[in-house]
Amino acid sequence: LEALGLWGSHGRILPQRLTPPFASFPSPPGVGFATRQMAGLTKPTTIIEVAGDKVTVKTQSTFKNTEISFKLGEEFDETTADDRHVKVRSVVTLDGGKLVHVQKWEGKETSLVRELKDGKLILTLTMGSVVSTRTYEKAT
């Protein structure tokens, strides 16, 4: 996690901009229209903490707060931010300085890739052929 060490155990990152089609990102089964719309409108704060071999990613907004903890490369069950009513198996790896988070459920797959570019944290979400990004700036 050297590349993400900049955001370290107390790194707080605030959103700067959102690119389409984030609000129209494909809806997994069990996720309602209102939840999708709210997710597209939120401006969450992301906190990435590292303690030994455990990584914790906290996402906080006026809509909802979530937290996942994991060890790189180890699969875990995840309750997603959109409260999918299905079992989601996830794994997070470090690939070329990028934190790659893959969620799998019912034959479907979503990836969330976090990487540093020009001092900003870029979150790229991909489901099928739909790709969307959120750009975060480091909080002061």
PDB file of C-alpha atoms in Angstrom:
ATOM      1  CA  LEU A   1       0.000   0.000   0.000  1.00  0.00           C
ATOM      2  CA  GLU A   2       2.968   2.318  -0.436  1.00  0.00           C
ATOM      3  CA  ALA A   3       1.239   4.273  -3.216  1.00  0.00           C
ATOM      4  CA  LEU A   4      -1.779   4.836  -1.008  1.00  0.00           C
ATOM      5  CA  GLY A   5       0.363   5.550   2.054  1.00  0.00           C
ATOM      6  CA  LEU A   6      -0.066   9.244   1.311  1.00  0.00           C
ATOM      7  CA  TRP A   7      -3.654   8.850   2.486  1.00  0.00           C
ATOM      8  CA  GLY A   8      -2.391   6.806   5.448  1.00  0.00           C
ATOM      9  CA  SER A   9      -4.203   5.916   8.602  1.00  0.00           C
ATOM     10  CA  HIS A  10      -5.705   9.362   9.001  1.00  0.00           C
ATOM     11  CA  GLY A  11      -6.182  10.259   5.331  1.00  0.00           C
ATOM     12  CA  ARG A  12      -9.514  11.982   4.806  1.00  0.00           C
ATOM     13  CA  ILE A  13     -10.495  12.582   1.214  1.00  0.00           C
ATOM     14  CA  LEU A  14     -13.308  14.832   0.056  1.00  0.00           C
ATOM     15  CA  PRO A  15     -15.090  14.573  -3.294  1.00  0.00           C
ATOM     16  CA  GLN A  16     -14.389  17.107  -5.985  1.00  0.00           C
ATOM     17  CA  ARG A  17     -16.443  16.028  -8.970  1.00  0.00           C
ATOM     18  CA  LEU A  18     -18.549  13.221 -10.321  1.00  0.00           C
ATOM     19  CA  THR A  19     -18.621  12.105 -13.928  1.00  0.00           C
ATOM     20  CA  PRO A  20     -21.663  10.704 -15.682  1.00  0.00           C
ATOM     21  CA  PRO A  21     -23.140   8.187 -15.718  1.00  0.00           C
ATOM     22  CA  PHE A  22     -22.673   7.659 -11.946  1.00  0.00           C
ATOM     23  CA  ALA A  23     -26.346   8.217 -11.078  1.00  0.00           C
ATOM     24  CA  SER A  24     -27.387   5.919 -13.915  1.00  0.00           C
ATOM     25  CA  PHE A  25     -24.898   3.186 -12.989  1.00  0.00           C
ATOM     26  CA  PRO A  26     -26.600  -0.211 -13.491  1.00  0.00           C
ATOM     27  CA  SER A  27     -28.800  -1.213 -10.596  1.00  0.00           C
ATOM     28  CA  PRO A  28     -28.009  -4.563  -9.026  1.00  0.00           C
ATOM     29  CA  PRO A  29     -31.037  -6.702  -8.112  1.00  0.00           C
ATOM     30  CA  GLY A  30     -32.744  -5.517  -4.944  1.00  0.00           C
ATOM     31  CA  VAL A  31     -31.554  -1.908  -5.172  1.00  0.00           C
ATOM     32  CA  GLY A  32     -34.388   0.585  -5.486  1.00  0.00           C
ATOM     33  CA  PHE A  33     -34.653   3.684  -7.655  1.00  0.00           C
ATOM     34  CA  ALA A  34     -34.545   6.063  -4.666  1.00  0.00           C
ATOM     35  CA  THR A  35     -31.364   4.466  -3.317  1.00  0.00           C
ATOM     36  CA  ARG A  36     -29.670   4.806  -6.718  1.00  0.00           C
ATOM     37  CA  GLN A  37     -30.698   8.442  -7.047  1.00  0.00           C
ATOM     38  CA  MET A  38     -29.486   9.330  -3.546  1.00  0.00           C
ATOM     39  CA  ALA A  39     -26.164   7.577  -4.170  1.00  0.00           C
ATOM     40  CA  GLY A  40     -25.649   9.680  -7.279  1.00  0.00           C
ATOM     41  CA  LEU A  41     -26.314  12.913  -5.384  1.00  0.00           C
ATOM     42  CA  THR A  42     -24.186  12.306  -2.295  1.00  0.00           C
ATOM     43  CA  LYS A  43     -20.781  13.832  -1.799  1.00  0.00           C
ATOM     44  CA  PRO A  44     -19.175  11.252   0.482  1.00  0.00           C
ATOM     45  CA  THR A  45     -16.010  11.512   2.503  1.00  0.00           C
ATOM     46  CA  THR A  46     -13.709   8.492   2.229  1.00  0.00           C
ATOM     47  CA  ILE A  47     -11.257   7.550   4.961  1.00  0.00           C
ATOM     48  CA  ILE A  48      -8.647   4.866   4.266  1.00  0.00           C
ATOM     49  CA  GLU A  49      -6.868   3.421   7.301  1.00  0.00           C
ATOM     50  CA  VAL A  50      -4.098   0.835   7.471  1.00  0.00           C
ATOM     51  CA  ALA A  51      -3.265  -1.056  10.679  1.00  0.00           C
ATOM     52  CA  GLY A  52      -0.759  -3.857  10.184  1.00  0.00           C
ATOM     53  CA  ASP A  53      -2.131  -6.103   7.426  1.00  0.00           C
ATOM     54  CA  LYS A  54      -5.720  -4.859   7.819  1.00  0.00           C
ATOM     55  CA  VAL A  55      -7.122  -2.109   5.588  1.00  0.00           C
ATOM     56  CA  THR A  56     -10.326  -0.252   6.483  1.00  0.00           C
ATOM     57  CA  VAL A  57     -12.246   1.920   4.018  1.00  0.00           C
ATOM     58  CA  LYS A  58     -14.914   4.138   5.580  1.00  0.00           C
ATOM     59  CA  THR A  59     -17.367   6.090   3.463  1.00  0.00           C
ATOM     60  CA  GLN A  60     -19.416   8.770   5.207  1.00  0.00           C
ATOM     61  CA  SER A  61     -22.206  10.949   3.832  1.00  0.00           C
ATOM     62  CA  THR A  62     -25.463  12.542   4.904  1.00  0.00           C
ATOM     63  CA  PHE A  63     -27.212   9.609   3.207  1.00  0.00           C
ATOM     64  CA  LYS A  64     -25.329   6.652   4.683  1.00  0.00           C
ATOM     65  CA  ASN A  65     -22.114   5.555   6.379  1.00  0.00           C
ATOM     66  CA  THR A  66     -20.352   2.308   5.476  1.00  0.00           C
ATOM     67  CA  GLU A  67     -17.190   0.565   6.560  1.00  0.00           C
ATOM     68  CA  ILE A  68     -15.341  -2.459   5.228  1.00  0.00           C
ATOM     69  CA  SER A  69     -12.229  -4.055   6.682  1.00  0.00           C
ATOM     70  CA  PHE A  70     -10.151  -6.638   4.873  1.00  0.00           C
ATOM     71  CA  LYS A  71      -6.743  -8.136   4.274  1.00  0.00           C
ATOM     72  CA  LEU A  72      -5.375  -7.656   0.772  1.00  0.00           C
ATOM     73  CA  GLY A  73      -5.950 -10.686  -1.440  1.00  0.00           C
ATOM     74  CA  GLU A  74      -8.368 -12.436   0.955  1.00  0.00           C
ATOM     75  CA  GLU A  75     -12.024 -12.915  -0.004  1.00  0.00           C
ATOM     76  CA  PHE A  76     -14.682 -11.625   2.381  1.00  0.00           C
ATOM     77  CA  ASP A  77     -18.471 -11.286   2.565  1.00  0.00           C
ATOM     78  CA  GLU A  78     -19.568  -7.690   2.065  1.00  0.00           C
ATOM     79  CA  THR A  79     -22.736  -5.799   2.851  1.00  0.00           C
ATOM     80  CA  THR A  80     -22.659  -3.212   0.082  1.00  0.00           C
ATOM     81  CA  ALA A  81     -23.552   0.454   0.438  1.00  0.00           C
ATOM     82  CA  ASP A  82     -26.659  -0.135  -1.692  1.00  0.00           C
ATOM     83  CA  ASP A  83     -27.847  -2.932   0.656  1.00  0.00           C
ATOM     84  CA  ARG A  84     -28.166  -5.539  -2.075  1.00  0.00           C
ATOM     85  CA  HIS A  85     -30.301  -8.378  -0.818  1.00  0.00           C
ATOM     86  CA  VAL A  86     -27.841 -10.946  -2.159  1.00  0.00           C
ATOM     87  CA  LYS A  87     -24.602 -12.448  -0.897  1.00  0.00           C
ATOM     88  CA  VAL A  88     -21.676 -10.415  -2.229  1.00  0.00           C
ATOM     89  CA  ARG A  89     -18.172 -11.924  -2.183  1.00  0.00           C
ATOM     90  CA  SER A  90     -15.416  -9.352  -2.435  1.00  0.00           C
ATOM     91  CA  VAL A  91     -11.656  -9.277  -2.706  1.00  0.00           C
ATOM     92  CA  VAL A  92      -9.339  -6.259  -2.670  1.00  0.00           C
ATOM     93  CA  THR A  93      -5.845  -6.385  -4.135  1.00  0.00           C
ATOM     94  CA  LEU A  94      -3.039  -3.940  -4.820  1.00  0.00           C
ATOM     95  CA  ASP A  95      -2.133  -3.842  -8.517  1.00  0.00           C
ATOM     96  CA  GLY A  96       0.486  -1.384  -9.739  1.00  0.00           C
ATOM     97  CA  GLY A  97      -0.307   1.128  -6.989  1.00  0.00           C
ATOM     98  CA  LYS A  98      -4.069   0.802  -7.530  1.00  0.00           C
ATOM     99  CA  LEU A  99      -6.412  -0.557  -4.872  1.00  0.00           C
ATOM    100  CA  VAL A 100      -8.651  -2.928  -6.863  1.00  0.00           C
ATOM    101  CA  HIS A 101     -11.920  -3.996  -5.183  1.00  0.00           C
ATOM    102  CA  VAL A 102     -13.957  -6.668  -7.003  1.00  0.00           C
ATOM    103  CA  GLN A 103     -17.504  -7.584  -5.910  1.00  0.00           C
ATOM    104  CA  LYS A 104     -19.161 -10.758  -7.245  1.00  0.00           C
ATOM    105  CA  TRP A 105     -22.754 -11.925  -6.815  1.00  0.00           C
ATOM    106  CA  GLU A 106     -25.182 -14.078  -8.780  1.00  0.00           C
ATOM    107  CA  GLY A 107     -22.862 -14.293 -11.797  1.00  0.00           C
ATOM    108  CA  LYS A 108     -22.332 -10.514 -11.912  1.00  0.00           C
ATOM    109  CA  GLU A 109     -19.252  -8.461 -11.151  1.00  0.00           C
ATOM    110  CA  THR A 110     -18.469  -4.857 -10.228  1.00  0.00           C
ATOM    111  CA  SER A 111     -15.026  -3.338  -9.782  1.00  0.00           C
ATOM    112  CA  LEU A 112     -14.034  -0.271  -7.800  1.00  0.00           C
ATOM    113  CA  VAL A 113     -10.503   0.933  -8.506  1.00  0.00           C
ATOM    114  CA  ARG A 114      -8.898   3.619  -6.342  1.00  0.00           C
ATOM    115  CA  GLU A 115      -5.713   5.277  -7.571  1.00  0.00           C
ATOM    116  CA  LEU A 116      -3.739   8.454  -7.026  1.00  0.00           C
ATOM    117  CA  LYS A 117      -3.378  10.819  -9.983  1.00  0.00           C
ATOM    118  CA  ASP A 118      -2.023  14.350  -9.760  1.00  0.00           C
ATOM    119  CA  GLY A 119      -2.552  14.464  -5.992  1.00  0.00           C
ATOM    120  CA  LYS A 120      -6.176  13.360  -6.235  1.00  0.00           C
ATOM    121  CA  LEU A 121      -7.833  10.046  -5.453  1.00  0.00           C
ATOM    122  CA  ILE A 122      -9.748   8.704  -8.455  1.00  0.00           C
ATOM    123  CA  LEU A 123     -12.448   6.072  -7.862  1.00  0.00           C
ATOM    124  CA  THR A 124     -13.429   4.247 -11.057  1.00  0.00           C
ATOM    125  CA  LEU A 125     -16.524   2.033 -10.913  1.00  0.00           C
ATOM    126  CA  THR A 126     -17.119  -0.523 -13.655  1.00  0.00           C
ATOM    127  CA  MET A 127     -20.069  -2.834 -14.222  1.00  0.00           C
ATOM    128  CA  GLY A 128     -20.188  -4.464 -17.623  1.00  0.00           C
ATOM    129  CA  SER A 129     -19.611  -1.747 -20.202  1.00  0.00           C
ATOM    130  CA  VAL A 130     -20.629   1.121 -17.882  1.00  0.00           C
ATOM    131  CA  VAL A 131     -17.765   3.080 -16.320  1.00  0.00           C
ATOM    132  CA  SER A 132     -18.059   6.036 -13.962  1.00  0.00           C
ATOM    133  CA  THR A 133     -15.619   7.987 -11.802  1.00  0.00           C
ATOM    134  CA  ARG A 134     -15.558  10.078  -8.655  1.00  0.00           C
ATOM    135  CA  THR A 135     -12.639  12.405  -8.017  1.00  0.00           C
ATOM    136  CA  TYR A 136     -11.611  13.208  -4.443  1.00  0.00           C
ATOM    137  CA  GLU A 137      -9.301  15.882  -3.065  1.00  0.00           C
ATOM    138  CA  LYS A 138      -7.389  15.462   0.165  1.00  0.00           C
ATOM    139  CA  ALA A 139      -9.061  17.310   3.040  1.00  0.00           C
ATOM    140  CA  THR A 140      -7.132  19.937   4.926  1.00  0.00           C
TER     141      THR A 140
END
